[in-house]
mmCIF file of C-alpha atoms in Angstrom:
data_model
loop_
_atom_site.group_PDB
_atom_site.id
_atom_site.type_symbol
_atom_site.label_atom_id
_atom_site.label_comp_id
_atom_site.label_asym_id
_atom_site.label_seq_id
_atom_site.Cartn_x
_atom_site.Cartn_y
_atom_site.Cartn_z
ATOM 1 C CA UNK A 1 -8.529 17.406 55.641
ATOM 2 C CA UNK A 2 -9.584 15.841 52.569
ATOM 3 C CA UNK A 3 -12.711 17.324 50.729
ATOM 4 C CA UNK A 4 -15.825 15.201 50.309
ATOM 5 C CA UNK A 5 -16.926 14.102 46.905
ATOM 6 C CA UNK A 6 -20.517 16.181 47.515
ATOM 7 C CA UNK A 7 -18.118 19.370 48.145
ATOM 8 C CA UNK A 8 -20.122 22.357 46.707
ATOM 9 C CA UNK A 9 -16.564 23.780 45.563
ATOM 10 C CA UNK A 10 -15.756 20.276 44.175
ATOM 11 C CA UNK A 11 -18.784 20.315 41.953
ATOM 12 C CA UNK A 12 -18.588 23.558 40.472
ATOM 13 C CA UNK A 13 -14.954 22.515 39.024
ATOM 14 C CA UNK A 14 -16.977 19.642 37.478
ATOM 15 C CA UNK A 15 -19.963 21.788 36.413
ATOM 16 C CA UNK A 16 -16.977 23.347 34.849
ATOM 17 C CA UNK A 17 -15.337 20.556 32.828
ATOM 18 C CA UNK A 18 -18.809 19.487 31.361
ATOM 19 C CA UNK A 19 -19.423 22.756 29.774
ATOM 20 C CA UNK A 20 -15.731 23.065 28.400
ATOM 21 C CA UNK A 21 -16.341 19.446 27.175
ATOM 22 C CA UNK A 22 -19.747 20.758 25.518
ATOM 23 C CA UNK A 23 -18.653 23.571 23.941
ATOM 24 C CA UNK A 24 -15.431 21.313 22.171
ATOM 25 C CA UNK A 25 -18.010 18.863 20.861
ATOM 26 C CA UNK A 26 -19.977 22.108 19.371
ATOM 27 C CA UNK A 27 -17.110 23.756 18.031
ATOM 28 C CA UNK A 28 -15.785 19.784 16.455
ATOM 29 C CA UNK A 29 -19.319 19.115 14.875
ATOM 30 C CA UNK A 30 -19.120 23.078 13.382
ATOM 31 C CA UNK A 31 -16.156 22.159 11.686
ATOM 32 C CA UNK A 32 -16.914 19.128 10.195
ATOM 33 C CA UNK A 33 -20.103 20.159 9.329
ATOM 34 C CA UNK A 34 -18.323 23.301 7.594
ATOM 35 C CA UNK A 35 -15.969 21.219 5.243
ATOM 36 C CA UNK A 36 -18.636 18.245 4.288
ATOM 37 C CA UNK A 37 -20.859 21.731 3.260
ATOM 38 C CA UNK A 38 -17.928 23.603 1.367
ATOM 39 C CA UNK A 39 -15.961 20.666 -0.413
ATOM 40 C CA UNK A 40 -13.843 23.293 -2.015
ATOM 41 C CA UNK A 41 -11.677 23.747 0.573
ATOM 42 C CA UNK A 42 -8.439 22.095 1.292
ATOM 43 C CA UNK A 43 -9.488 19.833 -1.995
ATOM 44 C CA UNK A 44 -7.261 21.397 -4.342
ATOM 45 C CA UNK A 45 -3.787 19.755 -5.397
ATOM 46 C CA UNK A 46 -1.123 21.427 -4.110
ATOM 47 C CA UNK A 47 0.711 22.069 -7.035
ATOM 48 C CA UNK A 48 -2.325 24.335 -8.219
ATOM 49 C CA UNK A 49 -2.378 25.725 -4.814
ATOM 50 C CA UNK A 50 1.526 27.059 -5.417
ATOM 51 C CA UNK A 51 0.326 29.315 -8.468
ATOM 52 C CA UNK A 52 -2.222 31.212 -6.684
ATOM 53 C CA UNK A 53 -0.529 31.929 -3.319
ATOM 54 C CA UNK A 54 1.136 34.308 -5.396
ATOM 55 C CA UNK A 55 -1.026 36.841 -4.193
ATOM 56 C CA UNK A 56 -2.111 34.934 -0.561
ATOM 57 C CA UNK A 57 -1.661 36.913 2.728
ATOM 58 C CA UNK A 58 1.208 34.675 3.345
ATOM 59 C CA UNK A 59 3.148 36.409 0.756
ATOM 60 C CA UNK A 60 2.479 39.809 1.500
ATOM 61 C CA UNK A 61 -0.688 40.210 -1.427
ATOM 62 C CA UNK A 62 -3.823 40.832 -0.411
ATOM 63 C CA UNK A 63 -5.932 37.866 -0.135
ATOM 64 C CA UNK A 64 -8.457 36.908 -3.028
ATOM 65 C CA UNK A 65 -6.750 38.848 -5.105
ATOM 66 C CA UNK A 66 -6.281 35.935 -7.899
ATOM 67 C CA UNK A 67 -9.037 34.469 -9.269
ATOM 68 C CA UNK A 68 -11.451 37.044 -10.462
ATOM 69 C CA UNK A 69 -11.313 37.277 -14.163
ATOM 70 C CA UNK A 70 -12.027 39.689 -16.676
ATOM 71 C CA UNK A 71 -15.235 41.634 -15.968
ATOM 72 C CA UNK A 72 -17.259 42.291 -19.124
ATOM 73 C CA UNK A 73 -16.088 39.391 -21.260
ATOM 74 C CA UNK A 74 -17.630 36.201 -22.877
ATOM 75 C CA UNK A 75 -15.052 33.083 -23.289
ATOM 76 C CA UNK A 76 -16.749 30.775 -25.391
ATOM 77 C CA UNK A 77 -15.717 27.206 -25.587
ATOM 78 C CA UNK A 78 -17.382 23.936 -25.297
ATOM 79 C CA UNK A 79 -19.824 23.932 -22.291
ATOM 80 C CA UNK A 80 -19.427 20.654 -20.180
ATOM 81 C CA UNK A 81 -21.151 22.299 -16.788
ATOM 82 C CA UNK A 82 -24.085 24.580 -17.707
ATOM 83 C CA UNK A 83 -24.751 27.450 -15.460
ATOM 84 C CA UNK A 84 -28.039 27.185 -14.655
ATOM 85 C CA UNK A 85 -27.118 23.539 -13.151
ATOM 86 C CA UNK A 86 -24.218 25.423 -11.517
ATOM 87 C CA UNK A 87 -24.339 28.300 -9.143
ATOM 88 C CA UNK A 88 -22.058 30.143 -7.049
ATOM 89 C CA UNK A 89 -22.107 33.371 -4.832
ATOM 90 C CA UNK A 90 -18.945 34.700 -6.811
ATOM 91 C CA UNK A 91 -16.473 35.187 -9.330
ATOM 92 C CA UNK A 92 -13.955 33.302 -7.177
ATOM 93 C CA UNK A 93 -15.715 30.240 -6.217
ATOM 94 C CA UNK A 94 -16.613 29.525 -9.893
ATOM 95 C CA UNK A 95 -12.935 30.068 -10.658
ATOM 96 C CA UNK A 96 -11.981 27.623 -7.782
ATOM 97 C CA UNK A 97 -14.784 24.889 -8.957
ATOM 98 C CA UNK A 98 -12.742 25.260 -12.273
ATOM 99 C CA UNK A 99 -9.258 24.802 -10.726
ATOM 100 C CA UNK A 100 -10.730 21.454 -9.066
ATOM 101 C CA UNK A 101 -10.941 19.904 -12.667
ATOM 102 C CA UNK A 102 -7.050 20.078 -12.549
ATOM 103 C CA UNK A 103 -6.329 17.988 -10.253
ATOM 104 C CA UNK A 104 -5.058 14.699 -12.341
ATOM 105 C CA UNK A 105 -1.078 14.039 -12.815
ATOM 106 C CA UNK A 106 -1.353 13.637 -16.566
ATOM 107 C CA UNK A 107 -1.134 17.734 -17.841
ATOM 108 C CA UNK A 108 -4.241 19.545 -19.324
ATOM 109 C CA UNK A 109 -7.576 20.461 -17.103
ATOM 110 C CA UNK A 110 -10.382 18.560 -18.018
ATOM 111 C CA UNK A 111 -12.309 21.959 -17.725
ATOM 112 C CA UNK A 112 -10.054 25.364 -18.502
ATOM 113 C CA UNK A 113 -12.026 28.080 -18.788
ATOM 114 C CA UNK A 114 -15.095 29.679 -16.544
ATOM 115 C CA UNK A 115 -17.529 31.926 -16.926
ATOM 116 C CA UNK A 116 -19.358 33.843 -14.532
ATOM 117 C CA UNK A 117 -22.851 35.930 -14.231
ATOM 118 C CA UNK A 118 -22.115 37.686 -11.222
ATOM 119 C CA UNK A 119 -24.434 41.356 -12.341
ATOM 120 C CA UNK A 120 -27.939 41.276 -10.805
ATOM 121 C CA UNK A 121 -29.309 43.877 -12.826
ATOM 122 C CA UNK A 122 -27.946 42.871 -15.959
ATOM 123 C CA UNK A 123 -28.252 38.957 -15.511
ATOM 124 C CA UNK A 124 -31.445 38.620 -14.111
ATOM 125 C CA UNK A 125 -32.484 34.861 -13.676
ATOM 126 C CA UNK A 126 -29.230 33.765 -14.774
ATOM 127 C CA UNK A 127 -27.500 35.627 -12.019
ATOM 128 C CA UNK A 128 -25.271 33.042 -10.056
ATOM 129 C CA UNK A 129 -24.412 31.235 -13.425
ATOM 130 C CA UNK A 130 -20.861 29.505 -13.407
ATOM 131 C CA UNK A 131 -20.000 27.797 -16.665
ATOM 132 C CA UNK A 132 -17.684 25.390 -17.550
ATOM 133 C CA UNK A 133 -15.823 25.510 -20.884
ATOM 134 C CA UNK A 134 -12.787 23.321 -22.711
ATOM 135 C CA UNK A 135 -10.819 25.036 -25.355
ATOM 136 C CA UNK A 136 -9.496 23.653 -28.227
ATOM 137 C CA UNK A 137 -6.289 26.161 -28.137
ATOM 138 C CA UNK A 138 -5.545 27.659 -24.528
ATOM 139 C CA UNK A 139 -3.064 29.985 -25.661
ATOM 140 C CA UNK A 140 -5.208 31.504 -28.330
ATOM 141 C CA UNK A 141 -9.187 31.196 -26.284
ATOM 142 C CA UNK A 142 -12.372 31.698 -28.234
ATOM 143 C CA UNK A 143 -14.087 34.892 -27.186
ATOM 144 C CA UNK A 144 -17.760 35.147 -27.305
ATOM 145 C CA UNK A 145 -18.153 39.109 -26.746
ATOM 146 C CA UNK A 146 -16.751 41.691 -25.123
ATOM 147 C CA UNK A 147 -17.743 45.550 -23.989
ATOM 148 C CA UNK A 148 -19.587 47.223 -21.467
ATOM 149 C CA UNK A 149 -23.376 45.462 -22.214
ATOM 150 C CA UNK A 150 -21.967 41.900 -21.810
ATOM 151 C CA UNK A 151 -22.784 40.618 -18.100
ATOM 152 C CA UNK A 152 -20.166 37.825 -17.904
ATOM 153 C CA UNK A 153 -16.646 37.510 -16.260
ATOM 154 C CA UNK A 154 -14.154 35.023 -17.862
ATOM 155 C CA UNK A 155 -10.861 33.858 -17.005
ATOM 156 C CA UNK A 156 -8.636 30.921 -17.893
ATOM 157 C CA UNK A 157 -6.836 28.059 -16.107
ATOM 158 C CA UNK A 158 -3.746 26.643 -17.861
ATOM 159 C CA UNK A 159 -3.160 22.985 -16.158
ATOM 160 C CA UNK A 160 0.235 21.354 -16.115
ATOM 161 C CA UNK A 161 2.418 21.938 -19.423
ATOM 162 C CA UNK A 162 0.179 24.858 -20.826
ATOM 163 C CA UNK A 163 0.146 27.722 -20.751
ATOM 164 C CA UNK A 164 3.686 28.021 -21.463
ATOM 165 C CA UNK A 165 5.559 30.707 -24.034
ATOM 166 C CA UNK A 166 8.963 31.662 -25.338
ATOM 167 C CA UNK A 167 11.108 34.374 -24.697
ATOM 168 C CA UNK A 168 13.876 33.594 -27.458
ATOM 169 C CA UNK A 169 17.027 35.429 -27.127
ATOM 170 C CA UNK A 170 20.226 34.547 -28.853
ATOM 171 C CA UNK A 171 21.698 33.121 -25.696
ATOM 172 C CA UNK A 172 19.006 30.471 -25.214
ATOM 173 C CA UNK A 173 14.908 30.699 -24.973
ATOM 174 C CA UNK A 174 13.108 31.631 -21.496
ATOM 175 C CA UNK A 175 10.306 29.072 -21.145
ATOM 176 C CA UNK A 176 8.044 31.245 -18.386
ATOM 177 C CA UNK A 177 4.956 29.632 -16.969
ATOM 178 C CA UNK A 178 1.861 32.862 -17.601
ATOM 179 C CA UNK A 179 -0.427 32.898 -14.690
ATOM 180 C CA UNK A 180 -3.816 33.948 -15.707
ATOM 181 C CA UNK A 181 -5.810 33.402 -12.785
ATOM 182 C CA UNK A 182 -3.873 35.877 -10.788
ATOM 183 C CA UNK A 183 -2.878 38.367 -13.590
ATOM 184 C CA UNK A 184 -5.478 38.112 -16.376
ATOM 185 C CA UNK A 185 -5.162 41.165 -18.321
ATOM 186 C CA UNK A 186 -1.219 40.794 -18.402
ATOM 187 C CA UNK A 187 -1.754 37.639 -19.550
ATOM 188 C CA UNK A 188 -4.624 38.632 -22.383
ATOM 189 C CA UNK A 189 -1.166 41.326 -23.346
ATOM 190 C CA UNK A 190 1.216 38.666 -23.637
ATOM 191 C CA UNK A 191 -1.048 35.973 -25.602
ATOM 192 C CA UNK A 192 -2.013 39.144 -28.168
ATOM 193 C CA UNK A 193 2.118 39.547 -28.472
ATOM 194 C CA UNK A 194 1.992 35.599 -29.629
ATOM 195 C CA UNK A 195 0.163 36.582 -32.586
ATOM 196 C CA UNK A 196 2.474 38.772 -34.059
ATOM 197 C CA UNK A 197 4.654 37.976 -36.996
ATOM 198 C CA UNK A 198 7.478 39.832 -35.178
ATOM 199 C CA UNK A 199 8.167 41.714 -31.555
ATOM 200 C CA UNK A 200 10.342 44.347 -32.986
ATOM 201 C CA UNK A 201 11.461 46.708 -29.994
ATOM 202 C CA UNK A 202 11.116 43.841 -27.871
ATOM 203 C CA UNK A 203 14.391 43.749 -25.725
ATOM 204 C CA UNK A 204 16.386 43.143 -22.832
ATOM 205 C CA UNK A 205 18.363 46.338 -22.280
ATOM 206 C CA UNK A 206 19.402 46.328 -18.350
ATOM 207 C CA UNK A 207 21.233 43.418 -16.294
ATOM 208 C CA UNK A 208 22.291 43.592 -12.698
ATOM 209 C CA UNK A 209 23.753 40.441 -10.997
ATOM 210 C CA UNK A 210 23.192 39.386 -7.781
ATOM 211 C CA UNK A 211 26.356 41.115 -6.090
ATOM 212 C CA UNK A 212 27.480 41.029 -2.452
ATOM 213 C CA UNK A 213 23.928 41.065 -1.511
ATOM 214 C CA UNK A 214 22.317 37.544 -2.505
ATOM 215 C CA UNK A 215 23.927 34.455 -2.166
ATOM 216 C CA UNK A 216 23.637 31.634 -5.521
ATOM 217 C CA UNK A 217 19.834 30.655 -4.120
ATOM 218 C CA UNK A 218 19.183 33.908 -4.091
ATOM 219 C CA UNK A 219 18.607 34.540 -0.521
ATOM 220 C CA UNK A 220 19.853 37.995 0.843
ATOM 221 C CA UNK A 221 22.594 38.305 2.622
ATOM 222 C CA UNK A 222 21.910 39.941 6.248
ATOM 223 C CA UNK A 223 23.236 43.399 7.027
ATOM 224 C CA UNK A 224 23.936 43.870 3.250
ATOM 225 C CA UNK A 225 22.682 46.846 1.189
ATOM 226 C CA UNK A 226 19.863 45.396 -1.373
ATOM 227 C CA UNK A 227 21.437 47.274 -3.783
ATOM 228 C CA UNK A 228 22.800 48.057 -6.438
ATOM 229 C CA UNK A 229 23.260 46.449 -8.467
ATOM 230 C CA UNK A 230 19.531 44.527 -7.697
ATOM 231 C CA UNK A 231 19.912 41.323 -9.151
ATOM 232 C CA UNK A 232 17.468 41.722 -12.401
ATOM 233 C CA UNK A 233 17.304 41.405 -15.836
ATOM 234 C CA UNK A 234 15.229 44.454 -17.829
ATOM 235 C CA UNK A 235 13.158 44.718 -21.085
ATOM 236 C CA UNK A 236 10.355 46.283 -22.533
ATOM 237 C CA UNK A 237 7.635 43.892 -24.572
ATOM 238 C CA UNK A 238 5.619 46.392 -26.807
ATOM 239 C CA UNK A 239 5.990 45.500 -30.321
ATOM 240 C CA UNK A 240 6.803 48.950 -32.495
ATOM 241 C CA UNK A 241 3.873 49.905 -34.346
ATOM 242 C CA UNK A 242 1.142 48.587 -32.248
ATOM 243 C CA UNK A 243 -0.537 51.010 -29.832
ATOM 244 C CA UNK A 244 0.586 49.566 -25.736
ATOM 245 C CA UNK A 245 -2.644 50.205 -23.567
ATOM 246 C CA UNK A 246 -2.024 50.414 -19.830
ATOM 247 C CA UNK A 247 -1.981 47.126 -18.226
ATOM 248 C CA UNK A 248 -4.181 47.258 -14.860
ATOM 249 C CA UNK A 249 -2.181 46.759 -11.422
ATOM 250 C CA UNK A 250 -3.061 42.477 -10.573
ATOM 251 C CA UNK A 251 -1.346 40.545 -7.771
ATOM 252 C CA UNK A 252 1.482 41.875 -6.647
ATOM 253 C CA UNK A 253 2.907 39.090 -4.406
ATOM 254 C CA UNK A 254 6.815 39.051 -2.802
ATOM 255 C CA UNK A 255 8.831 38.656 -5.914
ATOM 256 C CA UNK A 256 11.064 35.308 -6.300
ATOM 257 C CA UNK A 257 13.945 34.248 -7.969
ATOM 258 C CA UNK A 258 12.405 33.465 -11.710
ATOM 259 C CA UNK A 259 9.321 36.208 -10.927
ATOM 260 C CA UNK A 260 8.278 38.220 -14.107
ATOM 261 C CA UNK A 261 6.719 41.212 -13.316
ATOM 262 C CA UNK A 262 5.851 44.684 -14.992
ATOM 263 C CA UNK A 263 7.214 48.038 -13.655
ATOM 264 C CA UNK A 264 4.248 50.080 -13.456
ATOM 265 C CA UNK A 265 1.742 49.293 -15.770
ATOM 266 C CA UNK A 266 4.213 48.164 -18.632
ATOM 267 C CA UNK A 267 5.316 47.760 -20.856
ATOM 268 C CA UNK A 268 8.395 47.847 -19.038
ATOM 269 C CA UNK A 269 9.712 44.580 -17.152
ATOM 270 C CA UNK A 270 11.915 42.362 -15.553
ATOM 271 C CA UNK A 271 13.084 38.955 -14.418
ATOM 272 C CA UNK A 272 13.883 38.396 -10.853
ATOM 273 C CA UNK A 273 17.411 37.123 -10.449
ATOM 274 C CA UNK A 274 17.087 36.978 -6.215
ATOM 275 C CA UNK A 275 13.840 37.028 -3.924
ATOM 276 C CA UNK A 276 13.214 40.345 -2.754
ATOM 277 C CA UNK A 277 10.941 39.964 0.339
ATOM 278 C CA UNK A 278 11.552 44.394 0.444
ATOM 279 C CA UNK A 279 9.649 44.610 -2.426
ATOM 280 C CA UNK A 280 6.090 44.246 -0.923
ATOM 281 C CA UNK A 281 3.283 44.669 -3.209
ATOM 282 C CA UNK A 282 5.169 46.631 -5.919
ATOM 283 C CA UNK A 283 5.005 45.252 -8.881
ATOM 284 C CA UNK A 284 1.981 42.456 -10.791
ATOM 285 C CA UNK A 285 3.784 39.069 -11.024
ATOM 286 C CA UNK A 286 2.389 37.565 -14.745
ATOM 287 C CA UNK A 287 4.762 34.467 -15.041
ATOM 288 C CA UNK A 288 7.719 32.854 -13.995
ATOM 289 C CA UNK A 289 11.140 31.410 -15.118
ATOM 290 C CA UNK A 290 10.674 27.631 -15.568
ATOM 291 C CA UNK A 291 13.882 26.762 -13.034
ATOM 292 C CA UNK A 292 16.051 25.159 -15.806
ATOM 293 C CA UNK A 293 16.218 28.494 -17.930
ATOM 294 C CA UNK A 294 17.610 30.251 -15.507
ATOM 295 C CA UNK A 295 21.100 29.546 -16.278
ATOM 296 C CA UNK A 296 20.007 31.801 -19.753
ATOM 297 C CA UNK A 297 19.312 34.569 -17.382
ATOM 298 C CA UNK A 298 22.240 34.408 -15.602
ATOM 299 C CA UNK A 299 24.295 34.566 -19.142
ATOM 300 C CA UNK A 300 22.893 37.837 -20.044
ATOM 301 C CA UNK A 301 23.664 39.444 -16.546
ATOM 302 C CA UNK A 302 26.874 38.404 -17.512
ATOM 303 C CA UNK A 303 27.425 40.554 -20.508
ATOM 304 C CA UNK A 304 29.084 43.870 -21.511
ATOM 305 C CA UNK A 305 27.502 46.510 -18.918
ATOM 306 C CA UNK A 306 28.158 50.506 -18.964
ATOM 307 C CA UNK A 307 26.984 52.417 -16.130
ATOM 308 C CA UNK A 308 24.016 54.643 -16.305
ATOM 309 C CA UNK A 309 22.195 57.142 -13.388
ATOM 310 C CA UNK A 310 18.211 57.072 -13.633
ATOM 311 C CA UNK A 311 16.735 59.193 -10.903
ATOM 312 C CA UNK A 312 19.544 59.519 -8.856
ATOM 313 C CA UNK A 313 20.511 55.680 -8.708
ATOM 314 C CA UNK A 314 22.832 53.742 -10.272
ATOM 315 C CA UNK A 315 22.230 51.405 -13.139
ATOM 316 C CA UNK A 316 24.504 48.883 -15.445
ATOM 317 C CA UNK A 317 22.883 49.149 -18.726
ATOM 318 C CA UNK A 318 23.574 46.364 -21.451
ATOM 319 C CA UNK A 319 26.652 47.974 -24.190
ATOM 320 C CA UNK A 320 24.063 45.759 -26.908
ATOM 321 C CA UNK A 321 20.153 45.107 -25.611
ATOM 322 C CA UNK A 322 19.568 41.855 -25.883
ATOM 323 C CA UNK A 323 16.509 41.049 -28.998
ATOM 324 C CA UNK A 324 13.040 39.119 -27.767
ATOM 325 C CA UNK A 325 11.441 36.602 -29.464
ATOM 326 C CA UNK A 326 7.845 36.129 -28.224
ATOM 327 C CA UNK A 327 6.303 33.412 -29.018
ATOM 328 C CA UNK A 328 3.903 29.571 -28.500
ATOM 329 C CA UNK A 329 6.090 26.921 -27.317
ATOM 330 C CA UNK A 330 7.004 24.454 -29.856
ATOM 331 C CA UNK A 331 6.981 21.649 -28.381
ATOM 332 C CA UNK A 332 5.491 20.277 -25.189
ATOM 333 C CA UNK A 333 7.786 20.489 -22.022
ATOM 334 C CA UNK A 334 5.898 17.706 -20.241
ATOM 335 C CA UNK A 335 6.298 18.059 -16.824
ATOM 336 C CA UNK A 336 9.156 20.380 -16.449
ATOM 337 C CA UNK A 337 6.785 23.279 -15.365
ATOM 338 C CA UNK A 338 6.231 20.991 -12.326
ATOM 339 C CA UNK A 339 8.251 22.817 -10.230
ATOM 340 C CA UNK A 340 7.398 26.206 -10.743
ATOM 341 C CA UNK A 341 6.255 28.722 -8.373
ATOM 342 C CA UNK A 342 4.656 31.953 -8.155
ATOM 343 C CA UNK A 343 5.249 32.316 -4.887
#
């Protein structure tokens, strides 16, 4: 027997549908509402986006790790967005307003540097204060101040072909992409290295290829050891007379093929020949390999080796370390950093 269209059963099951409908419409408007009130998100290019997931969830880092700057420091700069025209709740989301400026196709950010208020106490009236500022040199910034009474937070944002130094080596140079927004103070290190006359003690001493365990993309082989050898290239970069102060742990994402990264707190470090998704959260990722200077890389893997036992594991040492050369690229690269990665 067919049920009547006044069946008390019948209209509960469409009591039912209306409040399902209802509560879709709610949760549709929330979201909409949500992005037109935070236009920050989903708004940045992509190609931004691929330097900071180097310390996303996604890769194994914890999230909001990038981003935060250097607490206790003044950038100065010309100021194209005042602070107290310009307010945010953090660190971060001044950072991201910053990264929105470099969004064009046609290299530098219109806006590469931020500053941030973000100590009640100390900032009073200004606190909330996210400033704007343009450098005339990104690799060499203009601080303000610095120490323990300044209330500000700094950090820079190198846009497409800056923020881009050479490793020289006999064999070729390393062009490697620096990554400031994730690893600030490694990057402060590196940019102090620039000014230099020399790097003396600077060297690649250690190279292990790839092996049995990583095919030519780097991928790892399954059921393979991951080593040795570990597919990596070894230096130090502290300059011999110049006193090396620990280098704070930043993002330590999964490291890639082309990942530069400190061992510990440096000034020890390597180049990543291979991914190595078993390497969670070991080591702070400052740069990578722009892809075409790889090939240089795998050169010096391919020298002279002698073996070598460090803790109980095996190593292949260089016969002759390899000298550094640190410093500013001479000439721009245009868009050849396009492609690079941190993830």
């Amino acid at each position: 027997m067919g049920r009547r269209l006044n069946d008390p059963e019948q209209s509960r099951f469409a009591s039912l549908v209306l409040l399902l409908v209802a509560l879709f419409s709610c949760v549709l408007v929330y979201a909409v509402v949500s992005t037109l009130l935070n236009p920050n998100v989903n708004s940045r290019d992509s190609r931004f986006e691929s330097l900071e997931v180097v310390a996303s969830g996604g890769l194994g880092g914890k999230k909001g790790v990038c981003c935060r700057g250097i607490e206790n420091l003044e950038l100065w700069g010309a100021a194209v967005k005042w602070g107290s025209e310009f307010r945010f709740n953090s660190s971060v989301e001044c950072c991201q307003a910053c990264k929105t400026m470099c969004s064009g196709n046609d290299g530098p950010c219109l806006r590469d540097t931020w500053v941030f208020c973000g100590n009640k106490k100390a900032c009073g009236s200004r606190f909330g204060e996210c400033r704007l500022k343009k450098q005339k040199d990104t690799l060499s910034p203009d601080r303000q101040e610095a120490g323990e009474t300044v209330s500000w937070t700094s950090g820079l944002i190198f846009g497409k072909g800056e923020g881009i130094i050479e490793m020289g080596t006999e064999y070729g140079t390393l062009h490697i992409k620096l990554f400031p927004d994730c690893a600030p103070y490694s990057v402060v290190y590196i940019l102090e290295l620039l000014t230099l006359c020399h790097c003396a003690g600077c060297q690649i001493y250690r190279a292990e290829s790839r092996g049995k365990s990583w095919d030519s993309k780097g991928n790892h082989i399954k059921d393979t050891p991951y080593g040795p050898p570990f597919a990596l290239i070894q230096g130090i970069l502290e300059a011999q007379g110049t006193p090396f102060k620990k280098i704070p742990a930043e993002a330590c994402p999964t490291i890639r093929g082309g990942s530069v990264a400190w061992i510990g707190s440096g000034p020890e470090f390597f180049i990543s020949l291979a991914n190595h998704e078993e390497w969670k959260n070991s080591y702070t990722v400052f740069g990578s390999v722009l892809p075409g200077d790889m090939e240089i890389a795998e050169k010096i893997v391919q020298l002279p080796t002698k073996s070598d036992v460090w803790n109980n594991i095996n190593f292949s040492v260089l016969q002759k370390p390899v000298p550094l050369i640190m410093r500013r690229m001479k000439k721009s690269l245009g868009d050849l950093n396009a492609n690079v990665k941190s993830n």
